Coordinates of C-alpha atoms in Angstrom, one line a residue:
M1 CA 0.0 0.0 0.0
L2 CA 2.7 2.5 1.0
A3 CA 4.7 1.8 -2.0
E4 CA 2.0 3.4 -4.3
T5 CA 3.7 6.7 -4.0
H6 CA 6.5 5.3 -6.0
H7 CA 4.4 3.9 -8.7
R8 CA 1.5 6.3 -9.3
L9 CA 3.5 8.5 -11.7
L10 CA 3.5 5.6 -14.1
S11 CA -0.2 5.4 -14.4
S12 CA -1.0 8.3 -16.7
L13 CA 0.8 6.9 -19.5
H14 CA 0.0 3.2 -19.1
A15 CA -0.4 1.5 -22.4
S16 CA -3.8 0.5 -23.5
T17 CA -4.9 -3.0 -23.7
T18 CA -3.0 -5.0 -26.3
T19 CA -5.0 -7.1 -28.9
S20 CA -2.9 -10.2 -29.0
T21 CA -4.3 -13.3 -27.3
R22 CA -2.4 -15.4 -24.8
R23 CA -1.3 -18.9 -26.0
T24 CA -3.0 -21.7 -24.2
R25 CA 0.2 -23.1 -22.7
L26 CA 2.5 -21.0 -20.4
Q27 CA 5.9 -22.4 -19.3
S28 CA 7.3 -21.1 -16.1
S29 CA 10.6 -19.4 -16.3
N30 CA 11.5 -20.8 -13.0
K31 CA 14.1 -18.0 -12.4
S32 CA 13.5 -18.1 -8.7
G33 CA 14.2 -21.8 -8.3
F34 CA 11.3 -22.4 -6.0
V35 CA 8.6 -23.5 -8.3
S36 CA 8.6 -25.8 -11.3
F37 CA 5.3 -26.3 -13.1
T38 CA 3.4 -25.7 -16.3
A39 CA 0.3 -23.7 -16.2
R40 CA -2.4 -24.8 -18.8
R41 CA -5.8 -23.8 -19.6
L42 CA -7.8 -26.5 -18.1
R43 CA -11.2 -27.5 -19.0
F44 CA -13.6 -25.9 -16.6
G45 CA -15.1 -28.3 -13.9
T46 CA -12.3 -30.7 -13.9
K47 CA -10.9 -31.9 -10.6
R48 CA -8.4 -29.6 -9.1
N49 CA -4.8 -30.9 -9.5
T50 CA -3.0 -30.4 -6.2
S51 CA -0.5 -33.2 -6.7
R52 CA 1.5 -31.9 -9.6
F53 CA 2.8 -28.7 -7.8
R54 CA 6.4 -29.0 -6.5
A55 CA 7.8 -26.2 -4.4
W56 CA 10.4 -25.6 -1.6
G57 CA 7.5 -25.6 0.8
K58 CA 6.4 -28.3 3.2
P59 CA 2.6 -29.1 3.1
I60 CA 0.5 -28.3 6.0
S61 CA -1.9 -31.0 7.1
S62 CA -5.7 -30.6 7.1
S63 CA -5.8 -30.2 10.9
T64 CA -3.9 -28.7 13.7
T65 CA -0.5 -30.3 13.8
K66 CA 2.5 -30.2 16.3
D67 CA 5.4 -30.8 13.9
E68 CA 8.3 -28.3 13.7
T69 CA 7.3 -26.6 10.4
T70 CA 3.5 -26.3 10.6
T71 CA 1.3 -25.0 13.4
E72 CA -2.2 -23.8 13.7
T73 CA -3.7 -22.4 16.8
L74 CA -6.7 -20.5 18.0
R75 CA -6.3 -16.7 18.7
K76 CA -8.9 -14.7 20.5
D77 CA -9.9 -11.9 18.3
D78 CA -9.6 -8.6 20.2
D79 CA -11.9 -6.6 18.1
D80 CA -15.1 -8.5 18.7
E81 CA -15.1 -11.1 21.5
E82 CA -18.6 -12.2 20.7
K83 CA -17.6 -13.4 17.3
G84 CA -15.3 -16.0 18.9
A85 CA -11.9 -16.9 17.7
V86 CA -9.8 -17.1 14.6
F87 CA -7.1 -19.5 13.7
Q88 CA -3.6 -18.3 13.1
G89 CA -1.2 -20.6 11.2
V90 CA 2.3 -20.9 10.0
Y91 CA 3.7 -23.0 7.1
E92 CA 6.9 -23.1 5.3
F93 CA 7.6 -21.8 1.8
A94 CA 11.0 -21.2 0.2
K95 CA 12.8 -21.2 3.6
H96 CA 10.3 -18.7 5.0
R97 CA 8.0 -19.2 7.9
C98 CA 4.8 -17.7 6.4
Y99 CA 1.9 -16.6 8.5
Y100 CA -1.8 -16.7 7.8
E101 CA -5.2 -16.3 9.6
R102 CA -8.5 -18.0 8.9
K103 CA -12.0 -18.2 10.2
G104 CA -14.7 -20.7 9.3
D105 CA -15.1 -24.4 8.9
V106 CA -12.4 -25.5 6.5
K107 CA -14.0 -28.9 5.9
A108 CA -17.6 -27.9 5.5
A109 CA -17.3 -24.6 3.7
K110 CA -18.5 -24.4 0.1
V111 CA -16.5 -21.3 -0.6
H112 CA -12.9 -20.3 0.4
V113 CA -12.1 -16.6 0.0
I114 CA -8.5 -15.6 0.5
F115 CA -7.6 -11.9 1.0
L116 CA -4.2 -10.8 -0.4
H117 CA -2.9 -7.5 1.2
G118 CA -1.1 -4.6 -0.3
F119 CA 2.5 -3.5 0.2
G120 CA 3.4 -2.4 3.7
V121 CA 0.4 -4.1 5.5
G122 CA -0.6 -7.7 6.3
T123 CA -3.2 -10.0 7.6
F124 CA -4.3 -7.4 10.2
H125 CA -5.7 -5.3 7.4
Y126 CA -8.5 -8.0 6.7
R127 CA -9.5 -8.8 10.4
K128 CA -12.9 -7.0 9.8
Q129 CA -13.5 -9.3 6.7
L130 CA -12.7 -12.6 8.4
N131 CA -15.1 -11.8 11.3
A132 CA -18.0 -10.7 9.1
L133 CA -17.8 -13.1 6.2
S134 CA -17.0 -16.5 7.8
D135 CA -19.9 -18.8 8.6
E136 CA -20.9 -22.4 7.8
E137 CA -20.7 -21.8 4.1
V138 CA -17.7 -19.5 3.8
C139 CA -14.2 -19.9 5.1
A140 CA -12.3 -16.5 5.1
W141 CA -8.4 -16.5 5.0
S142 CA -5.8 -13.9 4.9
M143 CA -2.1 -14.4 4.3
D144 CA 1.2 -12.5 4.7
I145 CA 3.2 -12.6 1.6
C146 CA 7.1 -13.2 2.1
G147 CA 8.9 -10.1 3.4
Q148 CA 5.7 -8.6 4.7
G149 CA 3.7 -8.8 7.9
K150 CA 4.8 -11.9 9.9
S151 CA 6.3 -14.0 6.9
W152 CA 10.1 -13.9 7.2
P153 CA 13.0 -16.1 6.5
R154 CA 14.9 -17.9 9.2
S155 CA 18.4 -16.6 8.4
G156 CA 20.3 -14.0 6.3
E157 CA 21.3 -16.9 3.9
D158 CA 17.6 -17.5 3.2
V159 CA 17.2 -13.8 2.3
R160 CA 19.9 -13.9 -0.2
D161 CA 18.4 -16.9 -1.9
F162 CA 14.9 -15.2 -2.3
E163 CA 13.7 -12.5 -4.7
Y164 CA 10.9 -10.4 -3.2
S165 CA 9.0 -10.0 -6.5
M166 CA 5.7 -10.6 -8.2
D167 CA 6.8 -13.9 -9.5
S168 CA 7.9 -15.2 -6.1
W169 CA 4.7 -13.9 -4.5
R170 CA 2.7 -15.5 -7.2
D171 CA 4.3 -18.8 -6.5
Q172 CA 3.7 -18.5 -2.7
V173 CA 0.0 -17.8 -3.3
E174 CA -0.4 -20.7 -5.5
Y175 CA 1.4 -22.9 -3.0
F176 CA -0.9 -21.6 -0.2
V177 CA -4.1 -22.3 -2.1
R178 CA -2.9 -25.9 -3.2
E179 CA -1.1 -27.0 0.0
V180 CA -3.1 -25.2 2.8
V181 CA -6.4 -24.2 1.7
L182 CA -7.4 -27.0 -0.8
K183 CA -5.8 -29.8 1.3
S184 CA -7.7 -28.7 4.3
S185 CA -11.0 -29.2 2.6
T186 CA -12.6 -32.7 2.6
E187 CA -14.0 -32.2 -0.9
E188 CA -11.3 -30.1 -2.7
A189 CA -12.9 -30.8 -6.2
K190 CA -16.2 -29.2 -5.3
V191 CA -15.2 -26.1 -3.2
K192 CA -14.8 -22.7 -4.9
V193 CA -11.8 -20.6 -4.3
V194 CA -12.0 -16.8 -4.6
L195 CA -9.0 -14.5 -4.4
A196 CA -9.7 -10.9 -3.1
G197 CA -6.9 -8.4 -3.2
N198 CA -6.4 -4.8 -2.4
S199 CA -3.6 -2.7 -4.2
L200 CA -0.6 -4.9 -4.8
G201 CA -2.8 -7.8 -3.6
G202 CA -5.3 -7.1 -6.4
K203 CA -2.7 -7.3 -9.0
L204 CA -1.3 -10.5 -7.4
A205 CA -4.9 -12.0 -7.5
L206 CA -5.0 -11.2 -11.2
Y207 CA -1.6 -12.8 -11.8
V208 CA -2.4 -16.0 -10.0
A209 CA -5.8 -16.4 -11.6
A210 CA -4.3 -15.9 -15.0
T211 CA -1.5 -18.5 -14.6
S212 CA -3.1 -21.0 -12.3
E213 CA -6.5 -21.5 -13.7
D214 CA -7.4 -24.9 -12.0
I215 CA -7.2 -23.4 -8.5
T216 CA -9.3 -20.2 -8.8
D217 CA -13.0 -19.8 -9.4
G218 CA -13.2 -16.0 -9.1
I219 CA -11.4 -12.8 -8.2
I220 CA -12.6 -9.6 -6.3
L221 CA -10.3 -6.6 -6.8
L222 CA -10.2 -3.8 -4.2
N223 CA -8.5 -0.9 -5.8
A224 CA -6.0 -3.2 -7.5
T225 CA -2.8 -1.5 -8.7
P226 CA -2.2 -1.8 -12.5
F227 CA 1.5 -1.3 -12.0
W228 CA 4.2 -3.0 -10.0
G229 CA 7.8 -3.0 -10.7
F230 CA 10.1 -0.7 -12.8
L231 CA 12.8 -3.1 -14.3
E232 CA 12.3 -5.5 -17.2
K233 CA 15.2 -7.5 -15.8
R234 CA 17.5 -7.6 -12.8
V235 CA 20.3 -5.1 -12.5
R236 CA 23.3 -6.9 -11.1
F237 CA 24.5 -4.1 -8.7
L238 CA 20.9 -3.1 -7.5
T239 CA 20.6 -6.0 -5.1
K240 CA 19.9 -6.5 -1.4
E241 CA 23.3 -8.1 -1.1
N242 CA 25.1 -5.0 -2.1
E243 CA 26.2 -3.5 1.2
F244 CA 26.7 -0.1 -0.4
I245 CA 23.0 -0.1 -1.6
V246 CA 21.8 -1.1 1.8
K247 CA 23.9 1.7 3.5
L248 CA 22.5 4.2 0.8
T249 CA 19.1 3.2 1.5
Q250 CA 19.1 3.2 5.3
P251 CA 18.4 6.9 5.8
Y252 CA 15.4 6.8 3.4
W253 CA 14.3 3.6 4.9
D254 CA 14.3 5.0 8.4
N255 CA 12.3 8.0 7.3
F256 CA 9.9 5.9 5.2
R257 CA 8.9 3.7 8.2
S258 CA 8.8 6.4 10.7
K259 CA 5.5 7.0 12.5
E260 CA 5.1 10.4 11.2
N261 CA 5.6 9.4 7.5
V262 CA 3.3 6.3 7.9
R263 CA 0.5 8.6 9.3
M264 CA 1.1 11.2 6.5
L265 CA 0.9 8.5 3.8
L266 CA -2.3 7.1 5.3
T267 CA -3.9 10.5 5.4
L268 CA -3.3 10.7 1.6
V269 CA -5.3 7.6 0.8
Y270 CA -8.0 7.4 3.5
A271 CA -11.0 9.6 2.6
D272 CA -12.2 9.5 6.3
K273 CA -9.2 10.5 8.3
T274 CA -10.9 9.3 11.5
K275 CA -10.4 5.7 10.4
I276 CA -6.6 5.9 10.7
E277 CA -6.2 4.3 14.1
E278 CA -3.1 4.2 16.1
S279 CA -3.2 0.4 16.1
L280 CA -3.1 0.5 12.2
I281 CA 0.0 2.6 12.2
E282 CA 1.7 0.4 14.9
N283 CA 0.8 -2.8 12.9
I284 CA 2.3 -1.3 9.8
I285 CA 5.6 -0.2 11.5
E286 CA 5.9 -3.6 13.5
P287 CA 7.2 -5.7 10.5
T288 CA 9.8 -3.0 9.6
E289 CA 11.7 -3.8 12.8
N290 CA 12.5 -7.3 11.5
E291 CA 16.3 -7.6 10.9
F292 CA 15.8 -8.6 7.2
A293 CA 13.2 -5.9 6.4
I294 CA 15.5 -3.3 4.8
R295 CA 16.9 -6.1 2.5
A296 CA 13.3 -7.2 1.6
F297 CA 12.4 -3.6 0.9
I298 CA 15.4 -3.2 -1.5
S299 CA 14.6 -6.4 -3.2
T300 CA 11.0 -5.4 -3.6
F301 CA 11.9 -2.3 -5.6
T302 CA 14.8 -3.7 -7.5
S303 CA 13.2 -6.9 -8.6
P304 CA 11.9 -7.2 -12.2
K305 CA 8.3 -7.0 -13.3
A306 CA 6.2 -10.0 -13.5
S307 CA 7.9 -12.3 -16.1
R308 CA 5.2 -14.6 -17.3
L309 CA 2.5 -12.2 -18.2
S310 CA 2.2 -8.4 -18.6
Y311 CA -0.7 -6.5 -16.9
D312 CA -2.6 -6.4 -20.3
E313 CA -2.0 -10.0 -20.9
M314 CA -3.3 -10.8 -17.4
L315 CA -6.5 -8.8 -18.2
E316 CA -6.9 -10.6 -21.6
T317 CA -6.6 -14.1 -20.0
I318 CA -9.1 -13.2 -17.2
R319 CA -11.5 -11.7 -19.9
D320 CA -11.3 -15.0 -21.7
R321 CA -12.1 -16.9 -18.6
N322 CA -14.8 -14.6 -17.6
E323 CA -16.5 -14.7 -21.0
S324 CA -17.0 -18.5 -20.5
M325 CA -19.2 -17.5 -17.5
F326 CA -17.5 -20.1 -15.3
F327 CA -15.0 -17.7 -13.9
K328 CA -16.3 -14.7 -11.8
V329 CA -14.7 -11.2 -11.7
A330 CA -15.8 -8.2 -9.5
L331 CA -14.3 -4.8 -8.7
C332 CA -15.1 -2.9 -5.5
Y333 CA -13.2 0.4 -5.6
G334 CA -13.0 3.3 -3.2
R335 CA -13.9 6.4 -5.4
E336 CA -11.8 8.8 -3.5
D337 CA -8.5 6.8 -4.1
P338 CA -5.9 9.4 -5.2
W339 CA -3.5 6.7 -6.4
V340 CA -5.6 4.0 -8.3
V341 CA -8.2 6.5 -9.5
P342 CA -11.6 5.4 -10.8
L343 CA -10.2 5.8 -14.4
W344 CA -8.3 2.5 -13.8
G345 CA -11.5 0.6 -12.7
Q346 CA -13.2 2.0 -15.8
R347 CA -10.4 0.6 -18.0
L348 CA -10.5 -2.8 -16.5
K349 CA -14.3 -2.8 -16.8
R350 CA -13.9 -2.0 -20.6
V351 CA -11.7 -5.0 -21.0
I352 CA -13.6 -7.4 -18.9
K353 CA -17.2 -6.4 -19.9
N354 CA -18.9 -8.9 -17.7
A355 CA -17.2 -7.9 -14.5
T356 CA -19.4 -6.6 -11.8
Y357 CA -18.1 -3.1 -10.9
Y358 CA -19.1 -1.4 -7.5
E359 CA -17.8 2.0 -6.4
L360 CA -17.9 3.1 -2.7
S361 CA -18.0 6.7 -1.7
P362 CA -16.6 8.3 0.4
S363 CA -13.8 5.7 0.4
G364 CA -10.3 5.7 -0.4
H365 CA -7.4 3.3 -1.5
C366 CA -8.0 0.7 1.2
P367 CA -11.8 0.3 1.2
N368 CA -11.5 -3.0 3.1
D369 CA -10.1 -1.2 6.2
E370 CA -11.7 2.3 5.7
T371 CA -15.3 1.2 4.9
P372 CA -15.4 -2.5 6.0
E373 CA -19.2 -2.7 6.3
A374 CA -19.8 -1.7 2.8
V375 CA -17.0 -4.0 1.5
N376 CA -18.4 -6.9 3.4
A377 CA -21.8 -6.4 2.1
V378 CA -20.6 -6.4 -1.5
V379 CA -18.3 -9.4 -1.1
R380 CA -21.0 -11.5 0.6
S381 CA -23.6 -10.6 -2.0
L382 CA -21.2 -11.6 -4.8
L383 CA -20.4 -14.9 -3.1
D384 CA -24.1 -15.5 -2.6
E385 CA -24.8 -14.7 -6.3
W386 CA -21.9 -16.7 -7.7
F387 CA -21.7 -19.8 -5.6
L388 CA -24.4 -20.1 -3.0
N389 CA -27.6 -20.6 -5.0
T390 CA -28.9 -17.1 -4.7
T391 CA -30.3 -15.5 -7.8
T392 CA -28.8 -12.4 -9.3
T393 CA -31.9 -10.3 -9.1
S394 CA -32.6 -11.1 -5.5
V395 CA -29.0 -10.3 -4.4
R396 CA -28.9 -6.9 -6.4
R397 CA -32.2 -6.0 -4.8
T398 CA -31.0 -6.7 -1.2
L399 CA -27.8 -5.1 -1.4
P400 CA -28.4 -1.7 0.1
K401 CA -27.4 1.5 -1.7
Q402 CA -25.8 2.9 1.3
I403 CA -24.2 1.5 4.5
D404 CA -22.9 3.7 7.4
G405 CA -23.0 6.8 5.1
V406 CA -21.1 5.0 2.3
S407 CA -22.9 4.8 -1.0
I408 CA -22.6 1.5 -3.0
E409 CA -23.0 2.2 -6.7
L410 CA -23.1 -0.4 -9.4
V411 CA -21.0 1.2 -12.3
D412 CA -21.4 0.1 -16.0
G413 CA -18.0 1.5 -17.2
S414 CA -19.3 4.3 -19.2
P415 CA -17.1 7.5 -19.1
R416 CA -18.6 10.2 -16.5
N417 CA -16.1 13.0 -16.7
V418 CA -13.6 14.6 -19.1
F419 CA -10.7 12.5 -18.0
E420 CA -12.6 9.3 -18.4
K421 CA -14.0 10.3 -21.7
V422 CA -10.5 11.3 -23.1
D423 CA -9.2 7.9 -21.8
Y424 CA -12.1 6.1 -23.4
W425 CA -11.7 7.9 -26.8
K426 CA -8.0 7.1 -26.7
D427 CA -8.5 3.4 -26.1
T428 CA -11.2 3.3 -28.8
F429 CA -8.9 5.1 -31.3
V430 CA -5.9 2.7 -30.6
S431 CA -8.2 -0.3 -30.9
K432 CA -9.5 0.8 -34.3
L433 CA -6.0 1.6 -35.5
L434 CA -4.7 -1.8 -34.5
S435 CA -7.8 -3.5 -36.0
S436 CA -7.2 -1.8 -39.3
S437 CA -3.6 -2.4 -39.5
S438 CA -4.2 -6.2 -38.9
A439 CA -6.9 -6.5 -41.5

């Protein structure tokens, strides 16, 4: 989340959607050395394949275990004692002890929704979702990606072996879904898996869904960033192992993670400043105290872009899946986000025409934390509509237009102001130009 300040200048000139279609077979580049697999477009409705995935992770069992690599314990939720307890768990991936939280019956749930956080935050950003959405039909999960929250390596040597990048995080999410979520379910072939991501987590949800089609049934994007990473390939001297780079970064890093700076950044992206609680600031700062945090930070901003698909190719692949009507796509965006402005949601809606698009107002870059009641209502209505035998008309009729002073508007993607109109005309012109040149 905090890293959006370093990326938002790229947004105004982002290329329009390309017209090429993605080949049906994608071979992993396997640069990170952690995962080796081939992602294929599988026939929809086939049994999930959880056995072919190989990673430097150790599978978690379907129940609480006591071995040295995997634990899952009950944690009393401090925010709402009446709602009971959540589970907190640790599994091992790529020599990292990775943290997650869940609430709901893993064996009986029909739908598993997995929340992916933005940069600089963690599972704590979704506590309000886990409590509200979990029941006998829905199991809600949140996970910390490597180098964020409570997911850290055991040693400095393990840090050197890992690249904190879109590719590595993509591999981690796939591993988590296959080895933790699906293997916890008694009927993994029948359950539905939905990835819901905010900011960086939204793009990560797109990436996973576009490259691991057999383990995802839908995505919900919460102000998903369309950009992440500056470099096409790794620059040798710009690494977390370079002590000169570490020393050069240290003063900036200390300021970046200071309480004053974190508070300032949050005031930029929260429409309602009263929602910026001290506990949120403390939770953001706490992981930066980890001894490996600065090196993870350097790696995050010096790692290459996603190597397997560009952003436009991700959208094309998701569009093709969505047009089959078996794969579900929805957007739930805070309208007052100054970083991922509504124009980006409009662009995505134009590409994935069947996507359901809600805008919340007033709400900023992190609607899941700032306006949780509205987000929870939208997410639950989508899960009901998609997978829990509730008709579309009844869901749309029961979803209120306003919750706690936050409006919930169903958006069709039509341009509404001069900026959106210019962007729409530009996309239309480029599309026609490309179509005529290929004719």
